[in-house]
Amino acid sequence: MPGTRESQEQKITVDLGDRSYDVIVGHGLLERAGSTARALATTNGRKAALVTDSNVGPLHTAPVTASLEAAGYRVHSIVVPAGESSKSMEQVTHVCRELHRAGLDRGSFVVALGGGVIGDLAGFCAAIFNRGIPFLQIPTTIVSLVDSSVGGKTGVNLPEGKNLLGSFHQPAAVIADIDSLATLPMRAYREGFAEIIKHAAIRDRAMLDEIAQFRDGPAGITSLIVRNVGIKAAIVKEDERETTGTRALLNFGHTIGHGIESAAGGALLHGEAISLGIKAALALSVAKAGLPQADADQVVALLREFELPLALDARFSADKIMEKLARDKKFVDGAIRFVLLRALGDAFVSADITRDDIAREVNRLFVV
Ligand code: GLY
């Protein structure tokens, strides 16, 4: 993006004691991935496996591989089909067998190059291969830059529901190259703003006014990305394993959103399903937590600005969404802990939302 390039790279530390790491945000970082990996290395291992997908691979593998090779690594590339269906145990088996075939050991590392699916899959393989080897996250989408690459959640889906298998395995570093956003199709670019809007809604009301300017492209977006990574890093530092309730706030819009995403069977991108989930969670916040309607309307207007879906049509079934949603791992003993807003920037976990409340909001999402 000539003329819009912000030159300085910035580092946000995810402060987790001996599992701390940096998220490096800037331009031209793919070409420097090898020296970043070498600087982090605690052994003189020479092998790396680069896991990517069939969309990202042809666009971004070459500079990363060349840079790793220049830093002295032998790189084994593993390409999985693009899309959520690769977040499966079949692909875990495939990737881990490839890691074994390539002779990776505990002195080696995995590089996850791609969006959230690749980060979650490759990170999970790194977590379990040889009982755990290091990995580098190189996110190439908005969703993965601001959310899924940071915080160590890795895992795959079961046919019964999303993210039902997984592990906390923090990366050694996150290399967030803004340039990789330039190749994103507009739909994939815009879906990521559901997560940015979520961060603003739960933690940073003022950020809502900074978002709309990026509707048509990422020129000048570095400081917005840094701000979002900062929000995520602070929450992860406070509650790495989602035990105190703080990290659960990141699930705002995700209980209903995940149910819709699972039921949609690939028809909606993650951020598109989350947009619907946010709309429903805002309505519940107005009804049950005193969120002013005007605040809910402001967030919905921003989702609309990014052309994110706000209604469901006859392709979807409320019963199927409720069936998927009931299997969400956020249900404990049949009760859900649901994230609501008292005000923009002030989120909390409520134990007062019932299945009927959720079903009513799911039904309201349908266009009549
Ligand atoms: N994406 C939600 C979390 O990392 O906790």
XYZ file of C-alpha atoms and ligand atoms in Angstrom:
373
model
C 0.000 0.000 0.000
C 2.361 2.746 -1.165
C 1.893 6.069 0.535
C -0.038 4.589 3.468
C 2.681 2.509 4.991
C 3.356 3.034 8.655
C 7.018 2.136 8.900
C 7.626 1.260 12.516
C 6.959 -2.233 13.808
C 5.307 -2.391 17.217
C 5.467 -5.079 19.887
C 2.742 -5.932 22.366
C 3.839 -8.353 25.066
C 1.398 -11.008 26.195
C 2.607 -11.125 29.766
C 2.265 -14.687 31.061
C 5.383 -15.263 33.136
C 7.555 -17.949 31.576
C 5.023 -18.298 28.724
C 5.214 -14.597 27.770
C 5.641 -13.662 24.134
C 5.465 -10.716 21.778
C 2.920 -9.916 19.110
C 4.937 -8.055 16.494
C 2.780 -5.812 14.296
C 4.144 -4.079 11.216
C 4.900 -4.264 7.505
C 7.238 -6.592 5.612
C 7.405 -9.037 8.505
C 6.863 -12.217 6.457
C 10.215 -11.639 4.786
C 11.834 -11.458 8.234
C 10.123 -14.490 9.816
C 13.364 -16.522 9.717
C 15.417 -14.047 11.711
C 12.542 -13.622 14.178
C 12.432 -17.408 14.648
C 16.198 -17.617 15.008
C 16.251 -14.858 17.618
C 13.649 -16.751 19.676
C 15.268 -20.171 19.359
C 16.287 -21.870 22.563
C 17.890 -24.842 20.774
C 19.939 -25.094 17.607
C 17.178 -27.146 15.933
C 17.127 -26.880 12.159
C 13.671 -28.115 11.213
C 10.403 -26.269 10.835
C 7.028 -27.257 9.453
C 4.957 -24.562 7.786
C 1.235 -25.292 7.931
C -0.979 -23.264 5.642
C -4.095 -23.622 3.488
C -4.836 -23.835 -0.198
C -5.793 -20.115 -0.395
C -3.004 -18.573 1.661
C -0.251 -20.958 0.560
C 0.146 -19.669 -3.022
C 0.067 -16.038 -1.793
C 2.378 -16.001 1.204
C 4.381 -19.229 1.596
C 7.322 -18.178 -0.623
C 8.673 -15.226 1.425
C 8.228 -17.076 4.729
C 9.947 -20.214 3.462
C 12.796 -18.250 1.860
C 13.357 -16.314 5.050
C 13.318 -19.448 7.245
C 15.732 -21.182 4.878
C 18.039 -18.155 4.891
C 18.052 -18.434 8.695
C 19.239 -22.045 8.387
C 15.993 -23.989 8.732
C 14.845 -26.912 6.599
C 11.171 -26.218 5.926
C 8.519 -28.884 5.372
C 5.314 -27.394 3.923
C 1.913 -28.833 4.776
C -1.077 -27.469 2.883
C -4.628 -28.258 3.994
C -7.852 -27.334 2.183
C -9.040 -23.784 2.938
C -12.114 -23.515 5.158
C -13.568 -24.389 8.519
C -13.881 -28.091 7.564
C -10.106 -28.388 8.016
C -10.561 -27.833 11.750
C -11.035 -31.575 12.168
C -9.385 -34.569 13.809
C -8.783 -35.955 10.295
C -6.553 -32.967 9.542
C -4.891 -33.221 12.969
C -3.916 -36.788 12.130
C -2.757 -35.759 8.666
C -0.652 -32.816 9.903
C 0.878 -34.766 12.812
C 1.829 -37.649 10.508
C 3.490 -35.109 8.215
C 5.374 -33.635 11.189
C 6.595 -37.136 12.001
C 7.475 -37.880 8.368
C 9.514 -34.670 8.215
C 11.468 -35.754 11.302
C 10.381 -32.909 13.557
C 11.398 -33.270 17.184
C 11.224 -31.121 20.300
C 13.988 -28.886 18.928
C 11.817 -28.105 15.904
C 8.839 -25.783 15.558
C 5.608 -25.337 13.655
C 4.681 -22.180 11.764
C 0.943 -21.476 11.405
C 0.558 -19.266 8.324
C -3.050 -18.261 7.664
C -6.316 -17.352 9.327
C -8.012 -18.665 12.432
C -8.551 -22.188 11.097
C -4.846 -22.654 10.428
C -3.772 -21.098 13.728
C -6.165 -23.307 15.686
C -5.290 -26.494 13.753
C -1.510 -26.029 13.553
C -1.366 -24.771 17.143
C -3.241 -27.848 18.338
C -0.886 -30.136 16.394
C 2.085 -28.303 17.972
C 0.453 -28.743 21.405
C 0.144 -32.513 21.113
C 2.978 -33.605 18.772
C 5.715 -35.199 20.914
C 3.646 -33.857 23.871
C 4.247 -30.324 22.706
C 6.643 -28.395 20.498
C 6.890 -24.605 19.972
C 4.945 -22.769 17.317
C 4.857 -19.391 15.643
C 1.602 -17.728 14.674
C 1.673 -15.779 11.401
C -1.932 -14.560 11.046
C -3.055 -13.305 7.631
C -6.658 -12.245 8.313
C -8.280 -9.594 10.512
C -9.937 -12.249 12.720
C -6.637 -14.001 13.339
C -4.584 -10.795 13.740
C -6.781 -9.264 16.420
C -8.151 -12.362 18.105
C -7.404 -16.003 17.415
C -3.593 -15.853 17.060
C -3.258 -14.255 20.504
C -3.942 -16.133 23.719
C -3.051 -19.752 23.049
C -6.466 -21.260 22.368
C -5.901 -24.069 19.881
C -8.200 -26.831 18.768
C -10.571 -28.359 16.281
C -14.281 -29.030 15.877
C -16.314 -32.176 16.269
C -19.377 -32.761 14.072
C -21.326 -32.066 17.296
C -19.966 -28.544 17.770
C -17.192 -26.001 17.410
C -13.895 -26.092 19.325
C -14.899 -29.110 21.400
C -11.350 -30.513 21.284
C -8.400 -28.330 22.099
C -5.656 -27.181 24.343
C -4.132 -23.988 25.676
C -0.728 -23.758 23.984
C 0.795 -20.301 23.797
C 2.818 -19.454 20.657
C 6.485 -18.425 20.908
C 5.569 -15.228 19.032
C 2.898 -13.786 16.783
C 4.147 -12.163 13.575
C 1.313 -9.900 12.417
C 2.203 -8.565 8.992
C -0.292 -5.882 7.939
C 0.753 -6.381 4.300
C -0.888 -9.804 4.260
C -4.287 -8.083 4.531
C -3.851 -6.597 1.053
C -4.679 -9.944 -0.589
C -7.830 -10.624 1.436
C -11.074 -10.717 -0.555
C -13.459 -7.970 0.665
C -15.865 -10.454 2.287
C -13.065 -12.053 4.321
C -11.679 -8.615 5.199
C -15.001 -7.293 6.460
C -15.966 -10.362 8.509
C -12.982 -9.640 10.760
C -14.528 -6.404 11.909
C -17.094 -8.363 13.913
C -14.261 -9.195 16.339
C -12.972 -5.603 16.370
C -16.499 -4.311 17.037
C -16.807 -6.949 19.781
C -13.614 -5.672 21.459
C -14.954 -2.102 21.346
C -18.323 -3.186 22.746
C -16.855 -5.055 25.723
C -13.798 -2.928 26.575
C -13.214 0.242 24.540
C -16.263 2.342 23.745
C -14.172 5.158 22.218
C -12.780 2.739 19.633
C -16.249 2.458 18.053
C -15.642 5.855 16.428
C -12.317 4.715 14.909
C -13.589 1.673 13.045
C -15.805 2.804 10.149
C -12.915 4.506 8.306
C -11.483 1.030 7.501
C -14.635 -0.153 5.758
C -13.058 -0.245 2.296
C -9.522 -1.350 3.058
C -6.660 -1.577 5.527
C -4.693 1.611 4.669
C -3.439 3.034 7.957
C -4.886 0.208 10.061
C -1.775 -0.593 12.152
C -2.786 1.431 15.198
C -6.276 -0.129 15.213
C -4.718 -3.606 15.082
C -2.301 -2.709 17.890
C -5.175 -1.364 20.004
C -7.121 -4.597 19.536
C -4.148 -6.830 20.255
C -3.621 -4.755 23.418
C -7.197 -5.452 24.549
C -6.805 -9.150 23.858
C -3.375 -9.352 25.534
C -4.650 -7.611 28.683
C -7.617 -9.975 28.975
C -5.456 -13.065 28.395
C -2.942 -11.856 30.984
C -5.750 -11.487 33.521
C -7.374 -14.854 32.865
C -5.246 -17.070 30.626
C -7.364 -20.214 31.033
C -10.808 -18.620 31.194
C -11.338 -19.495 34.836
C -12.208 -16.152 36.473
C -14.784 -14.904 33.965
C -12.648 -12.145 32.449
C -11.614 -14.063 29.331
C -15.191 -15.259 28.964
C -16.084 -11.644 28.116
C -14.453 -12.302 24.730
C -17.359 -14.661 24.087
C -19.713 -11.684 23.658
C -21.875 -12.555 20.645
C -20.260 -15.992 20.391
C -22.807 -18.233 22.158
C -25.563 -17.574 19.632
C -22.956 -16.807 16.925
C -21.306 -20.221 17.246
C -24.710 -21.939 17.166
C -25.518 -20.100 13.939
C -22.076 -20.808 12.464
C -22.350 -24.548 13.217
C -25.912 -24.742 11.894
C -25.005 -22.781 8.749
C -22.618 -25.557 7.654
C -20.210 -23.234 5.853
C -22.759 -20.757 4.465
C -21.504 -18.029 6.826
C -17.971 -16.973 7.686
C -17.097 -16.854 11.388
C -17.394 -13.066 11.670
C -20.695 -13.086 9.769
C -22.202 -15.519 12.283
C -20.732 -13.470 15.133
C -22.377 -10.330 13.725
C -25.758 -12.042 14.176
C -24.726 -13.252 17.621
C -23.706 -9.721 18.626
C -27.032 -8.324 17.447
C -28.905 -10.890 19.570
C -26.619 -10.322 22.602
C -27.207 -6.565 22.321
C -30.974 -7.112 22.360
C -30.640 -9.297 25.473
C -28.412 -6.633 27.047
C -31.108 -4.002 26.461
C -33.815 -6.294 27.872
C -31.919 -7.707 30.858
C -28.991 -5.449 31.731
C -30.172 -1.899 31.066
C -28.023 -1.239 27.998
C -29.480 1.913 26.405
C -31.198 1.098 23.103
C -29.235 3.906 21.404
C -25.959 2.178 22.348
C -27.173 -1.115 20.911
C -28.265 0.723 17.766
C -24.800 2.307 17.400
C -23.125 -1.116 17.386
C -25.678 -2.588 14.976
C -25.178 0.390 12.647
C -21.443 -0.312 12.587
C -22.000 -3.987 11.775
C -24.289 -2.822 8.955
C -21.583 -0.425 7.726
C -19.334 -3.460 7.153
C -22.204 -5.243 5.374
C -22.225 -7.959 8.009
C -25.425 -10.025 8.232
C -28.052 -8.912 10.741
C -30.907 -11.244 9.778
C -31.423 -14.905 8.954
C -33.525 -16.225 6.084
C -35.297 -19.447 5.159
C -31.993 -21.233 4.467
C -31.548 -21.443 8.253
C -33.546 -23.225 10.928
C -34.051 -21.885 14.467
C -34.380 -25.457 15.771
C -31.063 -26.467 14.272
C -29.375 -23.375 15.683
C -30.799 -24.130 19.140
C -29.724 -27.772 18.848
C -26.126 -26.757 18.003
C -26.141 -24.044 20.631
C -27.247 -26.430 23.380
C -24.042 -28.406 22.860
C -21.881 -25.346 23.349
C -19.172 -25.997 25.894
C -20.180 -22.758 27.622
C -23.194 -24.644 29.026
C -22.374 -26.139 32.429
C -24.972 -28.465 33.960
C -27.504 -27.163 31.437
C -27.035 -23.494 32.453
C -25.304 -20.935 30.297
C -23.074 -18.105 31.395
C -23.974 -15.440 28.870
C -22.047 -12.215 28.224
C -24.136 -9.025 28.418
C -23.360 -5.298 28.342
C -24.511 -2.850 31.010
C -23.098 -0.079 28.865
C -20.748 0.072 25.878
C -17.320 -0.951 27.194
C -18.816 -2.555 30.329
C -19.419 -6.279 29.862
C -20.219 -8.930 32.461
C -21.104 -12.607 32.617
C -24.742 -13.214 33.540
C -26.186 -16.414 34.949
C -29.725 -15.135 34.372
C -30.192 -15.824 30.669
C -32.355 -18.846 30.005
C -32.632 -21.131 27.022
C -36.016 -19.515 26.286
C -34.442 -16.027 26.268
C -31.880 -17.250 23.753
C -34.498 -19.029 21.616
C -36.592 -15.844 21.489
C -33.644 -13.796 20.215
C -32.685 -16.454 17.671
C -36.257 -16.359 16.338
C -36.150 -12.554 16.163
C -33.168 -12.789 13.814
C -35.362 -14.326 11.142
C -36.635 -11.990 8.454
C -40.437 -12.070 8.372
N -11.440 -15.842 20.999
C -11.764 -15.905 22.370
C -10.609 -16.165 23.261
O -9.488 -16.208 22.809
O -10.776 -16.360 24.440
